[in-house]
Amino acid sequence: MAMVQLLRSLALVWLCCAQLISAIQVDWESADSIKAAAKITATDMLRYFIGKQEDGTIGVLLLPRPYYWWEAGAMMGGLLDYWHYTGDDSFNDFVTEILQSQVGPHNDFMPPEQRSSLGNDDQAFWAMAAMSAAENKFPDPPLTTQPGWLSLVQAVFNEQIGRWDTSLCNGGLRWQIYEVTGYDLKNTISNGCLFNIAARLARYTGDKKYADWAIKIWDWMERIGLISKSFDIFDNAEAQKLNCTELDRNQWTYNAGTMLMGAATMYNYTDGSELWKNRTTGILNSLAADFFPGGIMKEICEEYAVCNPDQKSFKAYLARWMAASTKMAPYTYNTSFPLLLSSATAAAEQCTGGENGTLCGIKWWLNGTWDGSDGPGQQMCALEVIQSTLIRHVDAPVTATGGGTSQGNPDAGFNQTAVPPELRHSPATEKDKIGAWFLTAVMLIAVVGMWVFMSTSLGEWGGSSLAGKKDLSSSASTGNMKSAGGFWGAKSRGKGKEKVEPVPEILDLNESRRSTMTESPSRRSTMVGNVNPNLSSTSVLEGTPISINKKGSAGILSPIMEQKGFADSKASLPIYRGGDEKT
């Protein structure tokens, strides 16, 4: 027994030593050392990308299930930051190809194959990547037929302000574009992304209309309480049933980061107005207190290991926007940079996972111990926080009149006015709903009347006895109950995003539709199934080992995916109602 215990102890010591040896070593005073660490982390992140096919085509599934399409857009944003911070253009052609492959038929980041789970925030994450490309003078698309980075952002902006819904909550964007789970919510990330985009477009173009919208979005979010008086940023409000009178008071890093960048950009746009300085400072102070215990960035769901796949990427966006906001509001540097540096140090020290010894987990606060998890979200978080420490070595984003080259189109986007009259749809009014229920009642009465008529006629003309009529009635009643059960069953709510029916090629982007919601919705439910809808076998960047299942399951990368599955549990955090208490 003593020998067994000794062997176990030696094995544990060996494992710890191996992790120390394999951890990403960084000299934080050396830009070259930080760049080398970022290169390792970015390369590991791209091992999860499965969208590039062996024949060169881009498949439908860009990341393995259960990861959603939007996170691939966020990943492109991380690689754009990587190029901006390091000057390494190794991934540039890849980034351009993927961004352009997802613009869709109307050059607005709405590819039809993604519509079953397409939210306003999903579309916006791709647009924010394009905005970074324009601001940082990323090489323009190589073909004149391809939309410019700026025009893509303007298209998304134009479409999303067309979805601004005043019928409920006196404004705000819904979470979802189509009638799927979450359509009833007006959430911070959808509205916050539009705020972020509007503020950055205002600064880049100098066009006041974008600034006006940024102000409008902020005011609405503040009015309904998504932005508290102490600048806590809450997650969402239910619109359909509660008219945004109750809030989900969970706080997430990406909400705070997205709003921080928008507010800091408005501070820059307004030449340092006191109003936007107070707002920027308020958000920064609030998030520093909420998300940096001991100086290390931490998500609310990490403590109890309930982060879902989406939430495991959220810290990437806080790191991204905290760093970028120091260029918009330089006075924030003294608060933000020390927090980013301490978090980056902790993140790099725990990147000891996998066979290569450099995969990163999500819990950076375990004193250099890898938490055993890995995935694109974890890698993206580590990449963004590590490379964010290079913010002191790069210039501020450009503007259209200050060095920018990206081609824009203020009228871009597929708007309601461009839809042929016969394909236009308007939101259902209360009178429409009453009329629909009335017609439904009439039809049900007609069906029952027909059944009574037919059963009576069968008894009189078919020679059936009274007992026979009862048997027939009993049978019919049973069938009716089953039918009724099927009717109500069709309205039962599911936990995941519901798949919508195919829509016309010309989409009505302003249509208001209704859906149900879960009681405690996490940002995304875990997707089920492992079938890769891509048409051919998956591949990744040259030199990355892969393992492909030829029978149709997801072609997932062997060193990473075969070590760990992707059965991430869905976070189930409470919805807090009433009062101003923090979670």
XYZ file of C-alpha atoms in Angstrom:
583
model
C 0.000 0.000 0.000
C 2.839 2.399 0.876
C 4.488 1.650 -2.460
C 1.260 2.433 -4.341
C 0.932 5.752 -2.526
C 4.556 6.582 -3.322
C 4.052 5.820 -6.989
C 0.943 7.996 -7.086
C 2.806 10.856 -5.463
C 5.685 10.533 -7.905
C 3.233 10.486 -10.817
C 1.584 13.661 -9.539
C 4.943 15.381 -9.159
C 5.915 14.297 -12.675
C 2.637 15.636 -14.077
C 3.112 18.994 -12.377
C 6.677 19.231 -13.645
C 5.557 18.309 -17.157
C 2.921 21.027 -17.047
C 5.434 23.585 -15.879
C 7.790 22.621 -18.680
C 5.029 22.685 -21.309
C 3.337 25.915 -20.191
C 3.534 28.889 -22.527
C 6.520 30.865 -21.288
C 6.258 34.634 -21.727
C 8.500 37.555 -20.927
C 5.895 40.284 -20.554
C 8.441 43.011 -21.072
C 9.381 41.610 -24.487
C 7.031 42.268 -27.405
C 8.650 39.420 -29.348
C 8.018 36.976 -26.504
C 4.353 38.008 -26.289
C 3.990 37.661 -30.066
C 5.471 34.158 -29.939
C 2.992 33.170 -27.207
C 0.130 34.616 -29.234
C 1.248 32.606 -32.283
C 1.149 29.368 -30.295
C -2.310 30.148 -28.936
C -3.707 31.247 -32.313
C -2.386 28.112 -34.027
C -3.979 25.901 -31.377
C -7.250 27.818 -31.749
C -7.401 27.167 -35.472
C -7.206 23.425 -34.921
C -10.867 23.624 -34.005
C -11.893 25.236 -37.276
C -13.404 22.573 -39.534
C -15.034 24.686 -42.232
C -12.283 24.553 -44.869
C -12.744 21.495 -47.066
C -10.098 19.429 -48.810
C -11.354 20.671 -52.175
C -10.979 24.272 -51.038
C -14.677 24.985 -50.510
C -16.146 26.356 -47.286
C -18.685 24.108 -45.603
C -21.805 24.953 -43.645
C -20.358 23.931 -40.278
C -17.376 26.123 -39.432
C -16.822 24.854 -35.893
C -17.688 21.415 -34.507
C -20.981 21.003 -32.710
C -22.114 22.288 -30.255
C -20.522 25.563 -31.329
C -22.618 28.069 -33.246
C -21.802 30.009 -36.407
C -21.379 33.345 -34.605
C -18.335 32.099 -32.706
C -16.479 31.526 -35.957
C -17.049 35.211 -36.700
C -15.687 36.063 -33.266
C -12.692 33.860 -34.052
C -12.019 35.854 -37.229
C -12.130 38.970 -35.061
C -9.460 37.427 -32.841
C -7.240 36.690 -35.833
C -7.701 40.242 -37.104
C -6.517 41.442 -33.692
C -3.609 38.991 -33.916
C -2.448 40.543 -37.199
C -2.920 44.064 -35.828
C -0.912 43.361 -32.675
C 1.859 41.178 -34.091
C 2.205 42.216 -37.737
C 2.228 38.512 -38.666
C 0.120 38.056 -41.818
C 0.230 34.252 -41.805
C -3.526 33.983 -41.326
C -4.638 36.991 -43.387
C -5.642 35.168 -46.577
C -7.561 32.648 -44.512
C -9.401 35.396 -42.589
C -10.332 37.233 -45.793
C -11.589 34.035 -47.387
C -13.763 33.067 -44.420
C -15.220 36.535 -43.911
C -16.118 36.869 -47.589
C -17.564 33.360 -47.707
C -20.145 34.286 -45.052
C -21.502 37.555 -46.460
C -24.563 35.884 -47.996
C -26.435 36.820 -51.182
C -27.120 40.380 -49.970
C -23.628 41.163 -48.601
C -24.887 41.473 -45.030
C -23.579 38.421 -43.120
C -26.855 36.547 -43.439
C -25.995 33.321 -45.289
C -29.231 31.359 -45.865
C -27.736 28.127 -44.533
C -27.370 29.738 -41.087
C -30.894 31.138 -40.758
C -32.163 28.389 -38.425
C -30.180 29.888 -35.533
C -29.466 33.421 -36.705
C -29.718 36.138 -34.088
C -29.067 39.854 -34.313
C -25.994 39.319 -32.148
C -24.737 36.545 -34.447
C -24.891 38.828 -37.459
C -23.285 41.622 -35.442
C -20.259 39.577 -34.357
C -19.290 39.098 -37.992
C -19.925 42.802 -38.620
C -17.720 43.802 -35.688
C -14.903 41.710 -37.174
C -15.347 43.585 -40.454
C -15.343 46.877 -38.523
C -11.992 45.956 -36.979
C -10.698 45.196 -40.475
C -11.683 48.667 -41.670
C -10.377 50.459 -38.574
C -6.995 48.732 -38.580
C -6.412 48.898 -42.359
C -6.582 45.166 -42.867
C -5.929 44.453 -46.575
C -9.019 45.161 -48.651
C -10.748 42.214 -50.367
C -8.763 41.157 -53.441
C -11.695 41.157 -55.896
C -13.599 44.252 -56.955
C -16.781 42.170 -56.869
C -16.356 41.534 -53.145
C -17.938 43.970 -50.675
C -15.621 46.221 -48.706
C -15.269 45.769 -44.972
C -16.940 49.090 -44.250
C -19.886 48.420 -46.561
C -20.534 45.095 -44.808
C -20.767 46.858 -41.451
C -23.053 49.524 -42.892
C -25.317 46.829 -44.336
C -25.702 45.160 -40.951
C -26.320 48.509 -39.262
C -29.007 49.483 -41.788
C -30.785 46.161 -41.445
C -30.687 46.098 -37.662
C -32.056 49.595 -37.169
C -34.864 48.445 -39.479
C -35.640 45.761 -36.871
C -35.852 48.278 -34.031
C -39.139 47.300 -32.416
C -41.257 49.975 -30.728
C -44.346 47.778 -30.401
C -43.004 46.343 -27.128
C -40.799 47.994 -24.505
C -40.908 51.214 -26.553
C -37.862 50.163 -28.546
C -34.995 47.722 -28.635
C -33.762 44.872 -30.778
C -35.007 41.374 -30.197
C -32.384 38.703 -29.595
C -33.400 36.614 -32.587
C -34.164 37.636 -36.150
C -36.492 34.721 -36.846
C -39.153 33.035 -34.744
C -37.016 30.702 -32.685
C -36.416 30.301 -28.973
C -35.305 33.634 -27.585
C -37.307 35.770 -30.017
C -39.308 37.107 -27.054
C -36.172 38.519 -25.431
C -34.644 41.934 -25.893
C -31.135 41.328 -24.680
C -28.044 43.340 -23.999
C -25.685 41.627 -26.399
C -27.877 42.258 -29.466
C -28.515 45.882 -28.537
C -24.985 46.306 -27.213
C -23.429 45.072 -30.450
C -25.544 47.533 -32.422
C -24.466 50.282 -30.008
C -20.834 49.206 -30.466
C -21.179 49.242 -34.263
C -23.031 52.566 -34.352
C -20.425 54.308 -32.193
C -17.533 52.991 -34.268
C -19.233 53.894 -37.554
C -19.807 57.397 -36.214
C -16.121 57.807 -35.427
C -14.901 56.178 -38.636
C -17.207 57.990 -41.058
C -17.960 61.183 -39.149
C -21.641 60.738 -39.981
C -23.848 62.006 -37.155
C -26.685 59.589 -37.929
C -24.635 56.751 -36.475
C -23.918 58.737 -33.304
C -27.626 59.538 -32.977
C -28.408 55.843 -33.039
C -25.704 55.069 -30.492
C -27.286 57.621 -28.157
C -30.759 56.221 -28.824
C -29.695 52.657 -28.017
C -27.893 53.676 -24.823
C -30.862 55.725 -23.639
C -33.278 52.859 -24.260
C -31.088 50.328 -22.448
C -30.690 52.705 -19.521
C -34.412 53.472 -19.445
C -35.519 49.847 -19.102
C -32.722 49.040 -16.638
C -30.288 46.918 -18.654
C -27.733 49.572 -17.693
C -28.121 50.281 -13.975
C -27.450 53.544 -12.183
C -24.175 52.050 -10.968
C -23.316 50.926 -14.534
C -23.850 47.219 -13.974
C -24.803 45.659 -17.301
C -27.620 43.109 -17.009
C -28.366 40.415 -19.561
C -31.908 40.692 -20.933
C -35.563 41.558 -20.520
C -38.592 39.532 -21.586
C -40.603 41.603 -24.045
C -43.622 39.637 -25.209
C -45.267 38.830 -21.883
C -43.700 41.323 -19.491
C -42.979 44.317 -21.749
C -39.419 44.495 -20.339
C -40.659 45.195 -16.800
C -38.490 42.439 -15.304
C -34.819 41.801 -15.955
C -32.477 38.844 -16.014
C -29.823 40.392 -13.769
C -27.041 37.968 -14.591
C -23.908 39.835 -15.611
C -21.539 38.522 -18.266
C -18.112 39.737 -19.281
C -18.949 40.125 -22.960
C -21.921 42.397 -22.284
C -19.786 44.734 -20.191
C -16.914 44.686 -22.699
C -19.142 45.403 -25.685
C -20.738 48.376 -23.944
C -17.367 49.649 -22.699
C -15.973 49.818 -26.232
C -19.056 51.641 -27.513
C -18.991 54.175 -24.681
C -15.234 54.780 -25.031
C -15.656 55.296 -28.778
C -18.420 57.843 -28.159
C -16.078 59.604 -25.715
C -13.537 59.783 -28.545
C -16.114 60.858 -31.135
C -17.365 63.678 -28.901
C -13.817 64.912 -28.226
C -13.901 63.836 -24.608
C -17.376 64.859 -23.475
C -17.930 64.670 -19.738
C -21.112 62.621 -20.249
C -19.380 59.826 -22.143
C -16.363 59.977 -19.847
C -18.633 59.347 -16.869
C -20.299 56.462 -18.666
C -17.024 54.904 -19.781
C -15.526 55.262 -16.321
C -18.666 53.866 -14.695
C -18.680 50.712 -16.820
C -14.941 50.163 -16.355
C -15.114 50.541 -12.580
C -18.114 48.222 -12.383
C -16.603 45.443 -14.484
C -13.250 45.724 -12.701
C -15.043 45.059 -9.415
C -17.288 42.315 -10.770
C -15.039 40.257 -13.050
C -11.502 40.524 -11.646
C -11.361 38.884 -8.209
C -7.723 38.912 -7.186
C -6.895 40.731 -10.428
C -7.687 37.720 -12.658
C -10.606 37.775 -15.093
C -13.355 35.344 -14.120
C -16.770 34.525 -15.587
C -19.801 34.108 -13.348
C -20.349 30.476 -14.426
C -16.789 29.245 -13.788
C -17.091 28.788 -10.033
C -19.628 25.967 -10.364
C -18.468 24.650 -13.750
C -21.763 25.435 -15.481
C -20.440 27.480 -18.409
C -21.942 26.409 -21.725
C -19.843 26.437 -24.927
C -20.778 30.037 -25.765
C -19.978 31.321 -22.303
C -16.524 29.788 -22.414
C -15.612 32.363 -25.058
C -17.044 35.471 -23.367
C -13.844 36.598 -21.644
C -12.208 36.946 -25.061
C -14.483 39.854 -25.904
C -13.963 41.629 -22.594
C -10.190 41.401 -23.088
C -10.551 42.561 -26.709
C -12.665 45.606 -25.883
C -10.831 46.597 -22.720
C -7.611 46.820 -24.706
C -9.182 48.594 -27.687
C -10.997 51.094 -25.465
C -7.663 52.369 -24.134
C -7.024 53.787 -27.616
C -10.423 55.489 -27.634
C -10.203 56.795 -24.062
C -6.497 56.790 -23.150
C -7.192 57.692 -19.521
C -8.584 54.142 -19.033
C -5.171 52.560 -19.688
C -3.995 52.815 -16.079
C -7.000 50.815 -14.915
C -7.354 48.351 -17.779
C -3.785 47.388 -18.598
C -2.759 46.050 -15.149
C -5.900 43.873 -15.085
C -5.202 42.564 -18.577
C -1.556 41.857 -17.727
C -2.324 39.928 -14.536
C -5.034 37.959 -16.336
C -2.754 37.240 -19.301
C -0.035 35.988 -16.960
C -2.471 33.634 -15.237
C -3.936 32.480 -18.554
C -0.564 31.642 -20.120
C 0.587 29.729 -17.048
C -2.349 27.312 -17.236
C -2.053 26.605 -20.975
C -0.541 23.171 -20.349
C -3.206 20.853 -21.743
C -3.271 18.350 -24.575
C -0.500 16.300 -26.087
C 1.339 19.426 -27.143
C 1.184 20.853 -23.617
C -0.122 24.264 -24.700
C -3.920 23.931 -24.801
C -5.723 26.387 -22.559
C -8.577 25.971 -20.097
C -11.108 28.510 -18.883
C -10.251 28.781 -15.177
C -7.227 31.024 -15.036
C -7.430 31.360 -11.262
C -6.130 27.855 -10.415
C -2.519 28.957 -9.891
C -1.193 27.664 -13.180
C -3.095 24.371 -13.193
C -4.971 23.459 -16.372
C -8.625 22.764 -15.527
C -8.903 19.878 -18.001
C -11.170 21.700 -20.455
C -10.377 22.823 -23.971
C -12.188 24.206 -26.969
C -12.294 27.138 -29.366
C -13.731 29.410 -26.680
C -10.953 28.663 -24.205
C -8.289 29.217 -26.866
C -9.867 32.447 -28.033
C -9.991 33.803 -24.477
C -6.319 33.021 -23.907
C -5.325 34.459 -27.290
C -7.182 37.723 -26.797
C -5.928 38.377 -23.275
C -2.320 37.494 -24.139
C -2.169 39.631 -27.276
C -4.077 42.470 -25.575
C -0.899 43.250 -23.639
C 0.576 44.440 -26.954
C -1.912 47.318 -27.062
C 0.855 49.652 -25.863
C 2.818 48.944 -29.051
C 0.142 49.680 -31.695
C -1.511 52.781 -33.070
C -5.114 53.838 -32.604
C -7.690 52.747 -35.211
C -7.878 54.929 -38.314
C -10.867 56.801 -39.718
C -12.100 57.382 -43.263
C -10.353 60.769 -43.323
C -7.371 59.640 -41.285
C -5.814 56.813 -43.255
C -8.736 54.440 -43.806
C -9.058 52.762 -47.214
C -12.048 50.447 -46.860
C -14.847 51.026 -49.360
C -18.208 51.875 -47.844
C -21.818 52.116 -48.952
C -24.148 54.081 -46.652
C -27.162 52.499 -48.372
C -25.941 48.907 -48.127
C -28.203 46.220 -46.753
C -31.371 44.434 -47.729
C -34.078 46.630 -46.271
C -37.858 46.487 -46.188
C -38.183 49.115 -48.902
C -36.306 46.851 -51.297
C -38.735 43.974 -50.835
C -41.364 43.581 -53.587
C -44.872 44.459 -52.277
C -46.153 40.910 -52.709
C -43.423 39.604 -50.368
C -43.716 42.228 -47.642
C -44.979 41.249 -44.223
C -46.149 43.387 -41.353
C -46.276 42.471 -37.652
C -49.578 40.998 -36.521
C -51.765 43.532 -34.687
C -54.068 42.736 -31.781
C -57.018 42.894 -34.183
C -55.257 40.409 -36.464
C -54.770 38.029 -33.535
C -58.417 38.328 -32.432
C -59.533 37.731 -35.989
C -57.318 34.671 -36.261
C -58.723 33.206 -33.038
C -62.271 33.930 -34.250
C -61.672 32.145 -37.541
C -60.082 29.230 -35.684
C -63.149 28.958 -33.425
C -65.473 29.045 -36.440
C -63.503 26.284 -38.132
C -63.558 24.129 -34.991
C -67.331 24.580 -34.663
C -67.735 23.666 -38.322
C -65.629 20.528 -37.878
C -67.640 19.444 -34.817
C -70.895 20.186 -36.637
C -69.767 18.130 -39.619
C -68.824 15.248 -37.362
C -72.246 15.326 -35.641
C -73.978 15.486 -39.010
C -71.947 12.602 -40.421
C -72.369 10.404 -37.353
C -76.132 11.040 -37.252
C -76.475 10.399 -40.960
C -74.517 7.196 -40.644
C -76.865 6.031 -37.892
C -80.050 6.857 -39.818
C -79.003 5.696 -43.289
C -76.611 2.972 -42.397
C -79.049 1.116 -40.124
C -76.895 1.494 -37.039
C -78.450 0.984 -33.629
C -78.243 3.479 -30.789
C -75.534 1.364 -29.257
C -73.674 1.515 -32.538
C -73.858 5.287 -32.499
C -72.398 5.348 -28.997
C -69.535 3.136 -30.074
C -68.871 5.363 -33.044
C -69.101 8.475 -30.883
C -66.758 6.991 -28.336
C -64.238 6.149 -31.012
C -64.522 9.585 -32.549
C -64.132 11.263 -29.186
C -60.943 9.354 -28.553
C -59.630 10.405 -31.905
C -60.619 13.970 -31.211
C -58.738 13.946 -27.924
C -55.655 12.612 -29.642
C -56.028 15.252 -32.265
C -56.374 17.910 -29.628
C -53.337 16.558 -27.841
C -51.377 16.750 -31.070
C -52.520 20.316 -31.603
C -51.398 21.492 -28.197
C -48.302 19.316 -28.391
C -47.247 21.223 -31.476
C -47.183 24.369 -29.374
C -45.043 22.900 -26.615
C -41.778 24.691 -26.137
C -38.396 23.151 -26.788
C -35.120 23.931 -25.060
C -32.977 24.543 -28.096
C -33.325 26.956 -30.942
C -36.209 25.814 -33.096
C -35.509 25.191 -36.734
C -37.506 27.561 -38.897
C -39.125 26.693 -42.160
C -37.306 27.798 -45.312
C -37.953 31.439 -46.063
C -38.274 33.081 -49.463
C -35.076 34.040 -51.224
C -36.060 37.650 -50.589
C -36.234 37.891 -46.836
C -38.387 40.259 -44.820
C -35.855 41.451 -42.302
C -38.328 43.614 -40.418
C -40.976 41.004 -39.765
C -42.090 40.720 -36.165
C -43.001 37.209 -35.136
C -43.713 35.529 -31.871
C -42.139 32.640 -30.034
C -41.861 31.137 -26.582
C -38.867 31.293 -24.289
C -37.337 29.164 -21.568
C -37.667 30.311 -17.981
C -33.943 30.741 -17.437
C -32.465 31.050 -20.921
C -28.738 30.747 -21.239
C -27.338 32.541 -24.258
C -27.469 29.380 -26.322
C -28.716 25.890 -25.578
C -26.368 23.056 -26.329
C -26.915 21.718 -29.829
C -27.476 18.008 -30.259
C -26.168 15.623 -32.830
C -22.715 15.274 -34.314
C -23.473 15.156 -38.000
C -21.297 17.442 -40.059
C -23.456 19.023 -42.784
C -20.399 20.039 -44.751
C -20.374 18.319 -48.099
C -16.855 16.921 -48.014
C -14.315 15.789 -45.469
C -12.996 18.458 -43.182
C -9.545 19.942 -43.244
C -7.625 22.692 -41.528
C -4.563 24.760 -42.082
C -1.676 22.922 -43.690
C 0.380 20.932 -41.224
C -2.406 20.357 -38.701
C -3.031 16.644 -38.068
C -6.640 15.589 -38.449
C -8.735 12.499 -37.968
C -11.785 12.219 -40.230
C -14.685 9.838 -39.756
C -15.746 8.869 -43.280
C -19.181 7.702 -42.169
C -20.614 11.157 -41.684
C -19.866 12.120 -38.114
C -18.157 15.435 -37.569
C -14.644 15.516 -38.947
C -12.918 16.583 -35.771
C -9.245 17.170 -35.158
C -7.560 14.230 -33.495
C -5.087 15.676 -30.978
C -7.731 17.816 -29.355
C -11.131 16.366 -30.077
C -10.291 12.732 -29.446
C -8.979 13.587 -26.004
C -12.165 15.362 -24.973
C -15.773 15.349 -26.097
C -17.927 18.405 -26.425
C -20.725 17.496 -24.016
C -20.693 20.908 -22.403
C -23.425 21.322 -19.842
C -25.916 24.129 -20.247
C -25.619 26.823 -17.629
C -28.772 27.194 -15.611
C -28.395 30.421 -13.691
C -31.287 32.057 -11.863
C -33.253 34.999 -13.124
C -33.281 37.705 -10.484
C -36.306 39.993 -10.308
C -36.741 43.221 -8.463
C -34.403 45.422 -6.477
C -30.977 46.700 -7.393
C -28.943 43.961 -5.782
C -26.038 42.506 -7.712
C -25.705 38.860 -8.484
